[in-house]
CSV table of C-alpha atoms and ligand atoms in Angstrom, one decimal:
chain,number,residue,atom,x,y,z
A,1,MET,CA,36.4,-7.0,0.5
A,2,LYS,CA,34.0,-4.2,-0.5
A,3,LYS,CA,29.9,-3.8,0.3
A,4,TYR,CA,27.3,-3.3,-1.2
A,5,ARG,CA,24.5,-1.2,-1.3
A,6,CYS,CA,21.3,-2.3,-2.2
A,7,LEU,CA,20.5,0.9,-5.1
A,8,VAL,CA,16.1,-0.1,-4.5
A,9,CYS,CA,16.1,-0.4,-0.7
A,10,ASP,CA,19.5,0.8,0.9
A,11,TYR,CA,20.7,-2.6,2.6
A,12,ILE,CA,24.6,-2.7,2.4
A,13,TYR,CA,25.6,-6.6,1.9
A,14,ASP,CA,29.1,-6.8,4.5
A,15,PRO,CA,30.8,-9.5,3.7
A,16,GLU,CA,32.2,-10.6,6.4
A,17,LYS,CA,28.7,-10.9,7.8
A,18,GLY,CA,27.9,-12.4,5.6
A,19,ASP,CA,23.7,-13.0,4.9
A,20,PRO,CA,23.5,-16.4,7.9
A,21,ASP,CA,19.2,-16.3,7.6
A,22,SER,CA,19.9,-16.9,3.4
A,23,GLY,CA,22.3,-19.7,4.0
A,24,ILE,CA,25.6,-16.6,3.6
A,25,LYS,CA,28.5,-17.7,5.7
A,26,PRO,CA,30.5,-14.2,7.0
A,27,GLU,CA,33.5,-14.3,5.0
A,28,THR,CA,31.1,-14.4,1.6
A,29,PRO,CA,32.4,-11.7,-1.4
A,30,PHE,CA,29.5,-10.5,-2.8
A,31,GLU,CA,31.5,-11.5,-5.9
A,32,GLU,CA,31.1,-14.8,-4.8
A,33,LEU,CA,26.9,-15.0,-3.9
A,34,PRO,CA,24.7,-17.3,-6.1
A,35,ASP,CA,23.3,-15.7,-9.0
A,36,ASP,CA,19.2,-16.5,-7.6
A,37,TRP,CA,20.5,-14.0,-4.1
A,38,LEU,CA,18.4,-11.4,-3.8
A,39,CYS,CA,18.5,-8.3,-1.3
A,40,PRO,CA,17.4,-10.0,2.8
A,41,LEU,CA,15.5,-6.6,2.7
A,42,CYS,CA,13.2,-6.1,-0.3
A,43,GLY,CA,13.8,-8.6,-2.5
A,44,VAL,CA,15.5,-7.4,-5.4
A,45,GLY,CA,18.7,-9.1,-7.4
A,46,LYS,CA,22.4,-8.7,-7.3
A,47,ASP,CA,22.0,-6.6,-10.4
A,48,GLN,CA,20.8,-4.2,-7.9
A,49,PHE,CA,23.3,-3.7,-6.3
A,50,ALA,CA,26.6,-1.3,-6.2
A,51,PRO,CA,29.6,-1.1,-3.9
A,52,VAL,CA,29.5,1.3,-1.6
A,53,GLU,CA,32.7,2.3,-2.0
A,54,GLU,CA,32.9,2.9,-5.7
A,55,GLU,CA,30.0,5.4,-4.5
A,56,LYS,CA,31.4,8.5,-5.5
A,57,GLU,CA,29.9,11.8,-3.1
A,58,THR,CA,28.4,14.1,-6.2
A,59,PRO,CA,27.5,17.2,-5.3
A,60,LYS,CA,23.6,17.7,-4.7
A,61,LYS,CA,22.0,20.0,-7.4
A,62,ASP,CA,19.1,21.4,-6.3
A,63,ALA,CA,15.9,19.1,-7.2
A,64,PRO,CA,14.6,21.3,-10.0
A,65,LEU,CA,11.7,24.3,-9.2
A,66,MET,CA,8.9,22.5,-11.4
A,67,PHE,CA,9.3,20.1,-14.8
A,68,CYS,CA,7.0,20.1,-17.1
A,69,TYR,CA,6.6,19.2,-21.2
A,70,GLN,CA,3.2,18.7,-21.7
A,71,CYS,CA,3.1,22.1,-24.7
A,72,SER,CA,5.2,23.0,-27.5
A,73,GLN,CA,6.6,26.3,-26.0
A,74,THR,CA,8.8,24.3,-23.5
A,75,ALA,CA,12.2,25.5,-22.4
A,76,LYS,CA,14.3,25.2,-25.3
A,77,GLY,CA,12.2,22.1,-26.4
A,78,THR,CA,13.3,19.9,-23.6
A,79,GLY,CA,10.9,20.9,-20.4
A,80,CYS,CA,10.1,24.1,-17.9
A,81,THR,CA,12.0,23.9,-15.2
A,82,VAL,CA,12.0,27.3,-13.6
A,83,ARG,CA,9.0,28.9,-14.6
A,84,GLY,CA,6.5,27.9,-17.0
A,85,VAL,CA,7.2,29.6,-20.7
A,86,CYS,CA,3.4,30.1,-20.1
A,87,GLY,CA,4.2,32.2,-17.1
A,88,LYS,CA,3.1,29.0,-15.2
A,89,GLU,CA,4.4,29.1,-11.6
A,90,PRO,CA,6.7,25.8,-9.9
A,91,THR,CA,4.2,26.1,-6.5
A,92,VAL,CA,1.1,25.9,-9.6
A,93,ALA,CA,2.8,23.2,-12.2
A,94,ARG,CA,3.7,21.4,-8.5
A,95,LEU,CA,0.6,21.1,-7.0
A,96,GLN,CA,-0.5,20.2,-10.8
A,97,ASP,CA,1.2,17.2,-10.2
A,98,ASN,CA,-0.6,16.7,-7.1
A,99,LEU,CA,-3.8,16.7,-8.3
A,100,LEU,CA,-2.9,13.9,-10.9
A,101,PHE,CA,-1.5,11.8,-8.6
A,102,ALA,CA,-4.4,12.5,-7.0
A,103,ILE,CA,-6.6,11.5,-9.7
A,104,LYS,CA,-4.4,8.4,-10.5
A,105,GLY,CA,-5.2,7.2,-6.9
A,106,ILE,CA,-9.5,7.9,-7.2
A,107,SER,CA,-9.0,6.5,-10.8
A,108,ALA,CA,-7.4,3.2,-9.4
A,109,TYR,CA,-10.6,2.5,-6.9
A,110,LEU,CA,-13.1,3.3,-10.0
A,111,TYR,CA,-12.0,0.7,-12.1
A,112,HIS,CA,-12.2,-1.9,-9.1
A,113,ALA,CA,-15.9,-0.3,-8.5
A,114,ARG,CA,-16.8,-0.9,-12.3
A,115,GLU,CA,-15.6,-4.1,-12.3
A,116,LEU,CA,-17.7,-4.9,-10.0
A,117,GLY,CA,-20.5,-3.2,-11.9
A,118,TYR,CA,-20.8,0.3,-9.9
A,119,THR,CA,-20.2,3.3,-11.4
A,120,ASP,CA,-20.2,7.4,-10.0
A,121,PRO,CA,-21.2,9.8,-12.8
A,122,GLU,CA,-20.1,12.6,-10.5
A,123,VAL,CA,-17.0,11.5,-10.1
A,124,ASP,CA,-16.6,10.7,-13.5
A,125,ALA,CA,-16.7,14.2,-13.7
A,126,PHE,CA,-14.7,14.9,-11.2
A,127,LEU,CA,-11.8,13.2,-13.1
A,128,GLU,CA,-12.1,14.8,-16.6
A,129,LYS,CA,-12.5,18.6,-14.8
A,130,GLY,CA,-10.1,18.4,-12.7
A,131,PHE,CA,-7.4,16.3,-16.1
A,132,TYR,CA,-9.0,19.7,-17.7
A,133,SER,CA,-7.2,22.0,-15.0
A,134,THR,CA,-4.5,20.9,-16.1
A,135,LEU,CA,-4.3,21.4,-19.4
A,136,THR,CA,-2.3,24.6,-21.3
A,137,ASN,CA,-3.1,27.6,-19.9
A,138,VAL,CA,-6.5,26.8,-18.6
A,139,ASN,CA,-6.1,27.4,-14.2
A,140,PHE,CA,-3.4,29.6,-13.1
A,141,ASP,CA,-3.9,29.5,-9.6
A,142,ALA,CA,-2.5,28.3,-7.3
A,143,ASN,CA,-5.9,28.1,-4.2
A,144,GLN,CA,-8.2,26.4,-6.8
A,145,PHE,CA,-5.7,23.7,-6.7
A,146,VAL,CA,-5.9,22.9,-3.5
A,147,GLU,CA,-9.4,23.3,-4.2
A,148,LEU,CA,-8.9,20.6,-5.7
A,149,ALA,CA,-7.4,18.7,-4.0
A,150,LEU,CA,-9.4,19.2,-1.1
A,151,GLU,CA,-12.2,18.2,-4.1
A,152,ALA,CA,-10.4,15.3,-5.1
A,153,GLY,CA,-10.0,13.9,-1.1
A,154,ARG,CA,-14.2,14.3,-1.3
A,155,MET,CA,-14.7,12.5,-5.1
A,156,ASN,CA,-12.1,10.0,-2.8
A,157,ILE,CA,-14.3,9.2,-0.4
A,158,LYS,CA,-17.2,8.5,-2.9
A,159,THR,CA,-15.5,6.3,-4.7
A,160,MET,CA,-13.7,4.9,-2.0
A,161,GLN,CA,-17.8,4.1,-0.5
A,162,LEU,CA,-18.6,3.2,-4.1
A,163,LEU,CA,-15.8,-0.1,-3.7
A,164,LYS,CA,-17.3,-1.0,-0.3
A,165,LYS,CA,-21.1,-0.5,-1.8
A,166,ALA,CA,-19.4,-3.0,-4.4
A,167,HIS,CA,-17.4,-5.8,-2.1
A,168,ILE,CA,-19.9,-6.1,0.7
A,169,ASP,CA,-22.8,-6.5,-1.9
A,170,THR,CA,-21.2,-9.1,-3.8
A,171,TYR,CA,-19.7,-10.6,-1.1
A,172,GLY,CA,-21.1,-10.3,2.5
A,173,GLU,CA,-19.6,-8.0,5.0
A,174,PRO,CA,-16.1,-8.9,6.1
A,175,ILE,CA,-15.7,-11.4,9.6
A,176,PRO,CA,-12.3,-11.3,11.7
A,177,THR,CA,-10.7,-14.6,9.7
A,178,GLU,CA,-7.3,-16.6,10.6
A,179,VAL,CA,-5.9,-16.9,7.4
A,180,PRO,CA,-2.3,-19.3,8.0
A,181,VAL,CA,0.9,-18.3,6.2
A,182,GLY,CA,2.9,-20.5,4.8
A,183,ALA,CA,2.9,-24.0,2.0
A,184,MET,CA,0.6,-26.7,2.2
A,185,LYS,CA,0.9,-29.3,-0.6
A,186,GLY,CA,-0.4,-29.8,-3.7
A,187,PRO,CA,-0.7,-27.3,-7.5
A,188,ALA,CA,-0.4,-24.3,-6.4
A,189,ILE,CA,-1.7,-20.4,-7.8
A,190,ILE,CA,-0.6,-17.3,-5.4
A,191,VAL,CA,-2.4,-14.0,-6.8
A,192,THR,CA,-1.2,-10.8,-5.5
A,193,GLY,CA,-2.9,-6.8,-6.2
A,194,HIS,CA,-6.2,-6.0,-5.1
A,195,SER,CA,-8.8,-7.3,-6.9
A,196,LEU,CA,-10.9,-9.7,-5.2
A,197,LYS,CA,-14.0,-9.7,-8.6
A,198,THR,CA,-10.6,-11.8,-10.3
A,199,LEU,CA,-9.4,-14.1,-7.1
A,200,GLU,CA,-13.6,-14.7,-7.3
A,201,GLU,CA,-13.4,-15.6,-10.6
A,202,LEU,CA,-10.2,-17.2,-10.4
A,203,LEU,CA,-11.7,-19.1,-7.3
A,204,LYS,CA,-14.8,-20.4,-9.7
A,205,GLN,CA,-12.7,-22.1,-12.0
A,206,THR,CA,-9.9,-23.7,-9.9
A,207,GLU,CA,-12.7,-25.3,-7.6
A,208,GLY,CA,-12.2,-29.4,-7.3
A,209,LYS,CA,-9.0,-29.0,-9.9
A,210,GLY,CA,-6.7,-30.4,-6.8
A,211,ILE,CA,-5.0,-26.5,-6.8
A,212,ASN,CA,-4.6,-24.7,-3.8
A,213,ILE,CA,-4.6,-20.9,-3.8
A,214,TYR,CA,-3.2,-18.1,-1.7
A,215,THR,CA,-2.9,-14.1,-1.5
A,216,HIS,CA,-0.6,-12.2,-1.9
A,217,SER,CA,0.4,-8.2,-0.7
A,218,GLU,CA,-3.0,-6.6,-1.0
A,219,LEU,CA,-5.5,-10.0,-1.8
A,220,LEU,CA,-4.9,-10.5,2.2
A,221,PRO,CA,-8.3,-9.3,3.5
A,222,ALA,CA,-9.7,-11.1,0.6
A,223,HIS,CA,-9.6,-13.8,3.6
A,224,GLY,CA,-12.2,-12.4,5.3
A,225,TYR,CA,-15.5,-11.9,3.0
A,226,PRO,CA,-18.2,-15.0,3.5
A,227,GLY,CA,-18.5,-14.8,-0.1
A,228,LEU,CA,-14.5,-15.7,-1.2
A,229,LYS,CA,-14.0,-17.8,2.3
A,230,LYS,CA,-16.8,-19.8,1.1
A,231,TYR,CA,-14.0,-21.3,-1.4
A,232,LYS,CA,-12.2,-24.1,0.3
A,233,HIS,CA,-8.9,-24.4,-1.9
A,234,LEU,CA,-8.4,-20.7,-1.0
A,235,VAL,CA,-5.9,-22.5,1.9
A,236,GLY,CA,-3.8,-19.3,3.2
A,237,GLN,CA,-1.0,-16.4,2.4
A,238,LEU,CA,2.7,-16.8,0.8
A,239,GLY,CA,4.8,-13.4,1.4
A,240,GLY,CA,4.0,-10.0,2.9
A,241,PRO,CA,4.3,-7.0,0.8
A,242,TRP,CA,4.1,-6.4,-3.1
A,243,PHE,CA,8.3,-5.3,-2.4
A,244,ASP,CA,8.7,-8.9,-1.3
A,245,GLN,CA,7.0,-10.5,-4.3
A,246,LYS,CA,10.9,-11.7,-6.4
A,247,LYS,CA,12.2,-13.5,-3.6
A,248,THR,CA,8.5,-15.3,-2.2
A,249,PHE,CA,7.8,-16.5,-6.5
A,250,SER,CA,10.7,-17.4,-6.8
A,251,LYS,CA,11.0,-19.3,-3.7
A,252,TYR,CA,7.3,-21.3,-5.0
A,253,LYS,CA,7.2,-22.9,-7.8
A,254,ALA,CA,3.1,-22.1,-8.2
A,255,ALA,CA,1.2,-20.2,-11.2
A,256,ILE,CA,1.5,-16.7,-10.2
A,257,LEU,CA,-1.5,-14.0,-11.3
A,258,GLY,CA,-1.0,-10.4,-11.1
A,259,THR,CA,-4.7,-8.4,-10.9
A,260,SER,CA,-3.4,-5.4,-10.3
A,261,ASN,CA,-0.9,-3.1,-9.6
A,262,CYS,CA,1.8,-3.2,-6.9
A,263,VAL,CA,3.1,-6.0,-9.6
A,264,LEU,CA,7.0,-5.8,-10.7
A,265,LEU,CA,9.3,-6.3,-13.3
A,266,PRO,CA,9.6,-9.8,-13.2
A,267,LYS,CA,13.0,-12.1,-12.1
A,268,ASP,CA,13.5,-14.8,-15.5
A,269,ASP,CA,13.2,-17.3,-13.4
A,270,TYR,CA,9.4,-17.4,-12.9
A,271,LYS,CA,9.1,-14.9,-15.6
A,272,GLU,CA,7.1,-18.0,-18.0
A,273,ARG,CA,4.9,-18.4,-14.5
A,274,MET,CA,4.0,-15.4,-14.4
A,275,PHE,CA,0.2,-13.6,-15.8
A,276,THR,CA,-1.1,-10.1,-15.0
A,277,SER,CA,-4.7,-9.7,-15.5
A,278,GLY,CA,-6.6,-6.0,-16.0
A,279,VAL,CA,-4.9,-3.1,-15.8
A,280,ALA,CA,-1.1,-4.8,-14.9
A,281,GLN,CA,0.4,-5.8,-17.8
A,282,LEU,CA,4.0,-7.0,-17.9
A,283,PRO,CA,6.4,-7.6,-20.9
A,284,GLY,CA,7.1,-11.2,-21.4
A,285,VAL,CA,4.4,-13.0,-18.9
A,286,THR,CA,1.2,-13.7,-20.5
A,287,HIS,CA,-1.7,-11.5,-19.6
A,288,ILE,CA,-5.1,-12.8,-19.7
A,289,LYS,CA,-8.6,-11.5,-21.2
A,290,GLU,CA,-11.7,-11.8,-20.5
A,291,TYR,CA,-11.2,-13.3,-17.3
A,292,ASP,CA,-10.0,-17.0,-18.6
A,293,PHE,CA,-7.6,-18.6,-15.9
A,294,THR,CA,-7.3,-22.1,-18.3
A,295,PRO,CA,-3.6,-21.3,-19.6
A,296,VAL,CA,-2.8,-20.1,-15.1
A,297,ILE,CA,-5.0,-23.6,-13.6
A,298,GLU,CA,-2.8,-25.3,-16.6
A,299,LYS,CA,0.7,-24.3,-16.0
A,300,ALA,CA,-0.6,-24.4,-12.0
A,301,LEU,CA,-1.4,-28.0,-13.2
A,302,GLU,CA,2.1,-29.0,-15.1
A,303,LEU,CA,4.3,-27.0,-12.2
A,304,GLY,CA,3.1,-29.6,-9.3
A,305,ASP,CA,3.2,-29.9,-6.2
A,306,LEU,CA,4.7,-27.9,-3.2
A,307,GLU,CA,6.1,-29.2,-0.5
A,308,GLU,CA,4.4,-28.6,2.8
A,309,GLU,CA,5.5,-26.3,5.3
A,310,PRO,CA,4.6,-25.4,8.8
A,311,ARG,CA,1.7,-23.0,9.1
A,312,GLU,CA,2.6,-21.3,11.9
A,313,THR,CA,2.3,-17.6,11.4
A,314,ILE,CA,-1.3,-17.4,11.2
A,315,LEU,CA,-2.8,-13.4,10.2
A,316,THR,CA,-5.3,-11.6,11.4
A,317,THR,CA,-7.7,-10.1,9.2
A,318,GLY,CA,-11.2,-9.1,8.4
A,319,PHE,CA,-12.2,-5.8,10.5
A,320,GLY,CA,-14.9,-4.9,9.0
A,321,ALA,CA,-16.6,-1.8,10.6
A,322,SER,CA,-20.5,-3.4,12.1
A,323,THR,CA,-17.8,-6.2,13.5
A,324,VAL,CA,-16.1,-2.6,15.1
A,325,LEU,CA,-19.3,-1.1,16.1
A,326,SER,CA,-20.8,-4.0,17.4
A,327,LEU,CA,-18.2,-3.7,20.4
A,328,ALA,CA,-18.3,-0.3,20.7
A,329,ASP,CA,-20.2,0.7,23.7
A,330,LYS,CA,-17.6,-1.5,24.9
A,331,ILE,CA,-14.7,0.6,23.7
A,332,LYS,CA,-16.6,3.7,25.2
A,333,GLU,CA,-16.8,1.5,28.9
A,334,LEU,CA,-13.1,1.6,28.2
A,335,ILE,CA,-12.2,4.9,26.5
A,336,GLU,CA,-14.7,6.6,29.7
A,337,ALA,CA,-12.5,4.4,32.8
A,338,GLY,CA,-9.1,4.6,31.1
A,339,LYS,CA,-8.3,1.5,30.1
A,340,ILE,CA,-8.3,2.7,26.6
A,341,ARG,CA,-6.2,6.2,26.4
A,342,GLN,CA,-6.1,6.5,22.2
A,343,PHE,CA,-6.8,4.8,19.1
A,344,ILE,CA,-3.5,4.9,16.2
A,345,LEU,CA,-4.9,4.4,13.3
A,346,VAL,CA,-1.2,3.5,11.7
A,347,GLY,CA,-1.4,2.2,7.8
A,348,GLY,CA,-0.7,2.7,4.7
A,349,CYS,CA,1.6,1.4,2.3
A,350,ASP,CA,4.3,-0.7,2.0
A,351,SER,CA,7.9,0.8,0.7
A,352,PRO,CA,11.5,-1.1,0.9
A,353,LEU,CA,12.8,2.1,2.4
A,354,LEU,CA,15.1,1.8,5.6
A,355,GLN,CA,13.0,3.9,7.0
A,356,ALA,CA,10.5,1.9,6.6
A,357,LYS,CA,10.9,-0.1,10.2
A,358,TYR,CA,9.9,3.0,12.2
A,359,TYR,CA,6.1,1.7,11.5
A,360,THR,CA,7.8,-1.7,13.1
A,361,GLU,CA,9.6,-0.2,15.8
A,362,PHE,CA,6.4,2.2,17.1
A,363,VAL,CA,4.3,0.0,17.2
A,364,GLU,CA,5.7,-2.5,19.6
A,365,LYS,CA,6.7,0.4,21.7
A,366,LEU,CA,3.2,1.4,22.3
A,367,PRO,CA,1.9,0.9,25.4
A,368,LYS,CA,-0.6,-1.8,26.7
A,369,ASP,CA,-3.3,0.5,26.4
A,370,THR,CA,-3.5,1.0,22.8
A,371,VAL,CA,-5.1,0.0,19.7
A,372,VAL,CA,-4.0,-0.3,16.4
A,373,LEU,CA,-6.2,0.4,12.8
A,374,THR,CA,-4.8,-1.2,10.5
A,375,LEU,CA,-5.5,-1.6,6.6
A,376,ALA,CA,-3.2,-1.9,3.2
A,377,CYS,CA,0.1,-2.7,3.3
A,378,GLY,CA,2.3,-1.1,5.9
A,379,LYS,CA,0.9,-3.4,7.9
A,380,TYR,CA,3.0,-5.9,7.0
A,381,ARG,CA,5.4,-4.2,8.9
A,382,PHE,CA,3.0,-5.9,12.1
A,383,ASN,CA,0.4,-7.9,11.3
A,384,SER,CA,2.6,-10.8,12.6
A,385,MET,CA,2.6,-9.3,16.4
A,386,ASP,CA,0.1,-10.5,19.3
A,387,LEU,CA,-1.2,-7.7,21.1
A,388,GLY,CA,-3.7,-9.1,22.3
A,389,ASN,CA,-6.8,-7.3,23.8
A,390,ILE,CA,-7.7,-5.1,25.8
A,391,GLU,CA,-11.4,-6.6,27.6
A,392,GLY,CA,-11.9,-8.4,25.0
A,393,VAL,CA,-11.1,-5.1,22.2
A,394,PRO,CA,-8.3,-6.8,19.8
A,395,ARG,CA,-5.0,-4.2,20.5
A,396,LEU,CA,-4.6,-5.0,16.5
A,397,ILE,CA,-7.2,-4.4,14.0
A,398,ASP,CA,-7.2,-5.0,10.6
A,399,LEU,CA,-9.9,-2.8,8.1
A,400,GLY,CA,-8.3,-4.4,5.2
A,401,GLN,CA,-6.9,-2.6,2.1
A,402,CYS,CA,-5.7,0.6,0.9
A,403,ASN,CA,-9.7,1.8,0.2
A,404,ASP,CA,-10.6,-0.2,3.3
A,405,ALA,CA,-9.7,3.5,3.9
A,406,ILE,CA,-12.9,4.3,4.0
A,407,VAL,CA,-14.0,1.3,7.1
A,408,ALA,CA,-11.9,3.8,9.1
A,409,ILE,CA,-13.6,7.0,9.1
A,410,ASP,CA,-17.0,4.9,9.1
A,411,ILE,CA,-15.8,3.5,12.2
A,412,ALA,CA,-14.3,7.9,13.3
A,413,VAL,CA,-17.8,9.2,12.5
A,414,ALA,CA,-20.2,6.7,14.3
A,415,LEU,CA,-17.5,7.1,17.2
A,416,THR,CA,-18.4,10.7,17.3
A,417,GLU,CA,-21.3,9.9,17.3
A,418,LEU,CA,-21.5,7.9,20.7
A,419,PHE,CA,-19.2,10.2,22.5
A,420,GLY,CA,-20.8,13.6,21.2
A,421,VAL,CA,-17.9,15.5,20.1
A,422,GLU,CA,-16.2,16.6,16.7
A,423,LEU,CA,-13.0,14.3,15.4
A,424,ASN,CA,-10.2,16.4,16.2
A,425,GLU,CA,-11.7,15.3,19.5
A,426,LEU,CA,-11.5,11.6,19.2
A,427,PRO,CA,-8.7,9.6,20.7
A,428,LEU,CA,-7.8,8.7,17.5
A,429,THR,CA,-4.2,9.6,16.1
A,430,ILE,CA,-3.5,8.4,12.3
A,431,VAL,CA,0.1,7.4,11.1
A,432,CYS,CA,0.6,7.0,8.0
A,433,SER,CA,3.2,5.0,5.6
A,434,TRP,CA,2.3,6.0,1.7
A,435,MET,CA,4.2,4.9,-1.0
A,436,GLU,CA,2.0,5.8,-4.6
A,437,GLN,CA,-0.5,7.7,-5.5
A,438,LYS,CA,-3.5,6.2,-3.6
A,439,ALA,CA,-2.2,7.3,-0.9
A,440,ALA,CA,-2.0,10.3,-2.3
A,441,ALA,CA,-6.1,10.9,-3.2
A,442,ILE,CA,-5.8,9.0,0.3
A,443,LEU,CA,-4.0,11.5,2.5
A,444,TRP,CA,-6.5,14.5,0.1
A,445,SER,CA,-9.3,12.5,1.8
A,446,LEU,CA,-8.0,12.9,5.3
A,447,LEU,CA,-7.3,16.3,4.7
A,448,ALA,CA,-11.2,17.1,3.1
A,449,LEU,CA,-12.4,15.5,6.2
A,450,ASN,CA,-10.1,18.4,8.3
A,451,LEU,CA,-8.8,15.9,10.3
A,452,LYS,CA,-5.9,17.5,11.9
A,453,GLY,CA,-2.7,16.4,12.7
A,454,ILE,CA,-1.8,13.1,10.8
A,455,TYR,CA,1.5,12.0,11.3
A,456,LEU,CA,3.4,10.6,7.7
A,457,GLY,CA,6.3,9.4,6.2
A,458,PRO,CA,8.3,7.7,5.8
A,459,ILE,CA,9.3,10.7,3.0
A,460,LEU,CA,7.2,13.3,2.8
A,461,PRO,CA,5.8,13.7,-1.1
A,462,GLY,CA,8.4,14.8,-3.9
A,463,TRP,CA,6.6,17.4,-5.4
A,464,ALA,CA,5.7,19.4,-3.4
A,465,ASN,CA,8.1,22.4,-2.2
A,466,ASP,CA,7.7,24.6,0.0
A,467,ASP,CA,5.0,26.7,0.3
A,468,ILE,CA,3.2,23.0,0.0
A,469,ILE,CA,3.9,22.1,3.2
A,470,LYS,CA,3.6,26.1,4.6
A,471,VAL,CA,-0.1,25.2,4.1
A,472,LEU,CA,-0.5,22.0,5.5
A,473,VAL,CA,1.5,22.3,8.2
A,474,GLU,CA,0.3,25.7,9.0
A,475,ASN,CA,-3.8,24.7,7.5
A,476,TYR,CA,-3.6,20.7,9.0
A,477,ASP,CA,-0.9,20.2,11.5
A,478,LEU,CA,0.9,17.7,9.1
A,479,THR,CA,3.9,16.5,10.6
A,480,PRO,CA,6.2,14.5,9.2
A,481,ILE,CA,6.7,10.9,11.3
A,482,GLY,CA,10.4,11.2,13.5
A,483,ASN,CA,11.6,8.4,15.4
A,484,PRO,CA,9.6,6.5,17.2
A,485,GLU,CA,9.5,7.1,21.0
A,486,ASP,CA,9.3,10.8,20.1
A,487,ASP,CA,5.7,10.5,18.8
A,488,ILE,CA,4.5,8.4,21.4
A,489,ALA,CA,5.1,11.2,23.8
A,490,LYS,CA,4.1,13.1,21.8
A,491,ILE,CA,0.8,11.4,20.7
A,492,LEU,CA,-0.5,10.0,24.1
A,493,GLY,CA,0.6,13.5,25.8
B,501,SF4,S1,2.2,24.4,-20.2
B,501,SF4,FE1,2.9,25.5,-20.1
B,501,SF4,S2,4.9,25.1,-18.4
B,501,SF4,FE2,4.0,22.9,-19.1
B,501,SF4,S3,5.6,23.2,-21.5
B,501,SF4,FE3,3.8,24.2,-21.5
B,501,SF4,S4,4.7,26.8,-21.3
B,501,SF4,FE4,5.4,25.4,-20.1
B,502,SF4,S1,-1.3,0.1,-0.6
B,502,SF4,FE1,-0.1,0.8,-2.0
B,502,SF4,S2,1.8,-0.1,-2.1
B,502,SF4,FE2,0.4,-1.3,-1.4
B,502,SF4,S3,-0.3,-3.1,-2.6
B,502,SF4,FE3,-1.2,-1.3,-2.2
B,502,SF4,S4,-0.9,0.4,-3.9
B,502,SF4,FE4,1.1,-1.1,-4.1
């Protein structure tokens, strides 16, 4: 019997073992798995698997030094891959890509701020300058592109501050909130993505209609905002990070609303009960315009009740800067008494790669005199763990969505004032997971603050060549994640 490998996350289905968690007995050949069986790790379907035996060892070709096909001079009419016909060097081409990725990340935060009526002309002007700099025959200077990336980091800090202000002005500052995971009896809508504005509009339109609203993925922190948690029919969370959506959305026969990234191409079994809004769009899925959720509500009512299930897992979210800083004196006392040794920000994007298991093991293995700050969907690797507290200071503090990196920065800056030290002298280490381009923007924000010694994984950015990595390692002591034990030993000295 052949083993099959998931092409998305590398999980290997071994027919001898089966998949007991999904009810698949040992000795079940891959070909006999039910059509709706999903990868237990990342939730993709059988069509995303290939037989292990048939994988041929292809000699690894060197990656192209660069790739640019944005003008008519492009080599052979297909792409400059070694050096630009215009003279552009590979490192410049890659730094241009890096800048564009950071700009994409900033744009996402700016978009959600604008949804709530908040804009910043200085950031808009930077976006123009950044895009323009990557046009053909404008800027060939690698150092300038490093400066532009740092400027992008600073502009991203401004944008995250803008979005935080928009969220707090509109919904109040988050307060720690326990969120049950699991279904209640009744019709349901599952909302995924990042848009609090979209969630709020849906909550208003579903009030009194007997429909339960559940968050998924990066909308979990919505439960902490007073202006959203006041809606009694915002009842909990279903599923975890973005990449489990095929599994979660197949399991719960509810209407689904995707409000931003990360939406995945839907499976056929829930495509007709899925909807998108804002920038998110999927082929064959109804797109909602102008926040009119009538079709979503009608679909939820038509689908009928979800079955009640035990809601044993409770996730705690909603730690705003005020809540954490109200503990500042206590934190200072505990650090000085040696009862808190280190704060570790373990945050960023989750990904279905096998290497992402690192973050679960890392947090599990941390000694009990450490405090974990977290944000974004990387938290799902460990946010159901009970880490307890140190004399009233929780050991696991969920600050919110990826844009709430600004809350972590605000807390760190406030602690520097409390202790009278520089940022890099704080007992704080950042262990950062990344998947998409918002994380690229945040990484440059941290570098713009001159934060040293960041651990980054599960893999290093593919667009960074040796020259770029060298700059990051030499100037910022950026460290690729290794194994949890060694990294913890290094961090704690
Ligand atoms: S801009 Fe330069 S590197 Fe890009 S396609 Fe044109 S010639 Fe090639
Ligand atoms: S944190 Fe990143 S990977 Fe996670 S849901 Fe948000 S955008 Fe997607």
